[in-house]
C-alpha cells in the first residue's frame, strides 16, 4: 500500500502523532546513478598493473566536478588521486547519466562513485583475505595495497586480475567512517587548472585533428527567416574556400583556415537575401504579453490550517526579463564523418541525449553517432553547445573524412542561444498581530525551462533545413524539482498557502534551461516579499525568517551567515540585505548577507561586503564549494543589476557585449566570504545553483535599506534605481 | 610570408596580411592560450602582449607585427602570475584565464605595486562569466606582492 498523508491531516492531528503504516518488503535501492547503471566495472576498473580508471557520465563544465569525483574515488579506494584516471561523458565509454545539470552531479555520479569505490575496495579486501587466509576485517588498505596484520601486502592489480568486477553493486556499501576521511572534506587544488594556465589543450576549441577544416554558418538573421537568394561569386576566388553547404535556409561555408572561413562567411552573409517576419512581441510590454498568453495551470501546493487573524495584507508583483547564458567562449564543436559513423567532440551537458538528437537530425541510427564530451567555455545551462554540434555534423556529412571545426561568432551566440525565460510572480500575504504569516498566495508565470534536445526537432538547424522534423510541444518539468515553479514552494512553515504555476506553452523567444531555472525569480520574489512582510511586522528580517522555519539545517545556515556578517551589530553606513533559500528545497542551503551603496546621482549600485553560508551535506572539495558560491553570487549580481535581452519586432538586438553588458571588475563586490556548515557523512547536496536566487533578493533588500526604494523588476538597473529614488 | 617573433622565436607565417594575430597563433603556431571570445575587442579572452603591452590579438592584423615581440601565456613558463593564479585557484571554466594572466602580467610589468582600484580598472577590459573575479583580483595582488619580472 502507499500511505499518503496530507499536510492537513498531519497538522490537524497535532503534535503527538504516531503514524504506523506497512510497506511492501521492498529491496533497498542502490544509491545515486548505480540505480540505472549497477555494474561496478561500469564505474571502476583496476588494471593488472594496479592502475585505476574511474568512469562518470557527467561532464566537467568548469564547476570542478572531475577533481571532486577523484577525491571521492581516491578516498574510498585508498589510492592517491594522481594514480586514478577519470573518464568523463562519452557515449561509447561511460555510463549514461543524462545531463550534467540541475546541481545533480554530486548526488548522482558522486554518490555512485562513492559507493562503487567502497564496494570495490571491499571486494579487493575479501580477495586478499582469501589469499592470506585471514579474516577480511583484520586487513587494512593504503595507497593501492592491502596489508595484513602480519606485514604481508598485496597490490590491487594482482588481486583485481583474479576478481570479477562485472557484478552488480549492492544497495549497501562498506563506506569509511567520515571521521577517518583524509581527502573528502579537505580542499584540493583543481586538477584541470595548471593546463588552463599554461596554454595546454583544455577545450574543444583547442582540438587540431589531421585534415581538419574550419566552417562558419551564415545564420538566419531572425527566427524563421527564409533564405531567398545568395551569391557564391564573391567567395569563389577567396583563398582556402573549400565548399558551400546549403540546405533550405541553412547556409555554411568550409575553408582550410579559420580566418578564411570567417571572411567567406561574411562575404556570403553580405550577399544573402532573407525574408523575415515580424514575429517578436513588443519588448516594452513583454511581461503583460506573456501574462496574457494561454496558460496551463499547475497547482503546486495548498496548505490549510488554523491561524491567527490577519491584520495586515500585502501584495506585490516581481519579474525578470529574458536572460542570456553569455559564455565567454562562443560554442564550438568538431565532427568527423567516416564510413557512415559520425564522431562528435562537444561541450554539451548531455552526450547521450545529444547523440539521439544528432542521429535524428542526420537520419542515422544512434549507434552511428559517437559523442565525446570535451570541455568548453562555462555554459551555465543549455546554451549554444548542442546547436553548434548540429552545425558540425551537418557540415561534416557534406565533407566526409575531414574533421570539421565550427565555432560560433559572438553574434551567433548572443542572438541564437536559447535564453532563460522571462517570468512574473504575484504574491499576496497576510500577517497576524503577533507578526506571523497567516496567509500566502503565490502565482508564477513562465515558459518552459527545458528545451534541451533529445530529438532533431529541437535543434536550432531544424528551423532552417528544407526537410523539417516535427517539433515536440514544450513541457513543464514536474515538481519537486520544477521548472518555472522551481522553488515556488516556500520553505517556510506557513499555515495557509496556495501556490500555482501558470505554465505558458507559447514561446515568443527561443528559450531553455538557464542556471537555476525558475528558482532565480521565485527566490527573488519570496525573499524580497519576506522582507516586505518583516517590515510590516516591524521585525528584523533575519529573526523574521527564523521564526517561520522548522528546518534545523536552514536555521543553522541563516544563523551562521548572520553571525559571520555581524548582522546583530545593526546597520553601519551602507544598506544591508539578507536572503536565504534551499535550492529546489532539496539541494544545498544557502544564506547571503551583503552591503551595498547607491550613487544617488546615477542610480548605480555598488556592492560592498558579501557573506554567504552554505550547507552542501558532506563536503567533498570545500574550496570548490566556495568557488561555486562565489561564482554564483557574481553571476547573479550581474543578472540582477544589468542584464536583459533586447529585441525589436524582428530580431534579437543584444548581439554583442555592448548590447548586453555584464558585470566587469570595477563592479565586483569588495569581498566575498563563504562559510561552509560541514555535515560529515550526510548525502551530497548539489551546490552549483544555490547562490543564484538568494543573491538577487539580498541585493533588492539591501537597496531598500540603503535608498528606501523597493524594486521588484529585474534588472535593478541604474536608470530604474534613479527613477525610483526620484532625484 | 610574414615573419613574426612569438615568445622569442621567429616564425615565417603563410597567412593573408589582414589575418588577426589570434588566428595565426591558434591555427598556424598551434598555441592554445589566446582564445576567441568576441573578435570585437570587448572581452579580452584573446589578450596577448606585443612589445610589453596588452593587446587584443583578435583585432591586431599580422601585417602590423613584423619587428615586434609577441608574448603569449605559453611564453611565461610558470611564472609568478601563473603561480599566484594556481594558489588562489583562480579559474572555473578557465576560458577567460589566459587573457586575464596576460593582462595582469602587462599591468604588473608597468606598475609593480598597483592599488586595488588600479587593478580593477586595468582588468575591467577582460570579462569572466563564471564569476571568478574575487580569485583573479586576489591572484593579481598576490603576484604583485612577490614582484613580477618582465
Ligand atoms: S576575443 Fe578579442 S576582445 Fe574578445
Ligand atoms: S573562469 Fe569561466 S569565464 Fe572566467
XYZ file of N, CA, C and O and ligand atoms in Angstrom, chain A residues 328 380, chain B residues 91-97 128-130 132, ligand 2:
56
model
N 31.727 33.063 -22.290
C 32.809 33.913 -22.798
C 33.369 33.337 -24.102
O 33.708 34.069 -25.013
N 26.564 27.320 -18.075
C 25.503 27.802 -17.165
C 24.115 27.375 -17.610
O 23.133 28.085 -17.434
N 40.283 29.998 -11.284
C 39.666 29.605 -12.552
C 38.478 28.714 -12.257
O 38.528 27.883 -11.346
N 37.418 28.907 -13.025
C 36.334 27.924 -13.000
C 36.405 27.205 -14.341
O 37.175 26.262 -14.473
N 35.681 27.664 -15.354
C 35.884 27.013 -16.652
C 37.270 27.339 -17.197
O 37.856 26.569 -17.932
N 37.784 28.526 -16.843
C 39.140 28.887 -17.234
C 39.282 29.468 -18.629
O 40.391 29.814 -19.035
N 38.183 29.599 -19.354
C 38.288 30.067 -20.739
C 38.846 31.490 -20.812
O 39.562 31.842 -21.732
N 38.523 32.295 -19.797
C 38.975 33.692 -19.796
C 40.382 33.846 -19.233
O 40.963 34.926 -19.286
N 40.921 32.766 -18.636
C 42.031 32.921 -17.709
C 43.349 33.272 -18.382
O 44.110 34.096 -17.872
N 34.728 37.813 -17.382
C 34.648 36.442 -16.899
C 33.187 36.170 -16.585
O 32.557 36.941 -15.881
N 32.622 35.112 -17.145
C 31.206 34.830 -16.909
C 31.009 33.870 -15.747
O 29.914 33.762 -15.209
N 32.052 33.140 -15.356
C 31.911 32.206 -14.233
C 31.917 32.933 -12.892
O 31.637 32.327 -11.871
N 34.652 34.473 -11.448
C 35.894 34.143 -10.735
C 36.618 35.412 -10.287
O 37.774 35.367 -9.871
S 36.535 31.203 -15.432
Fe 34.942 30.798 -16.864
S 34.804 32.664 -17.916
Fe 36.254 33.113 -16.399
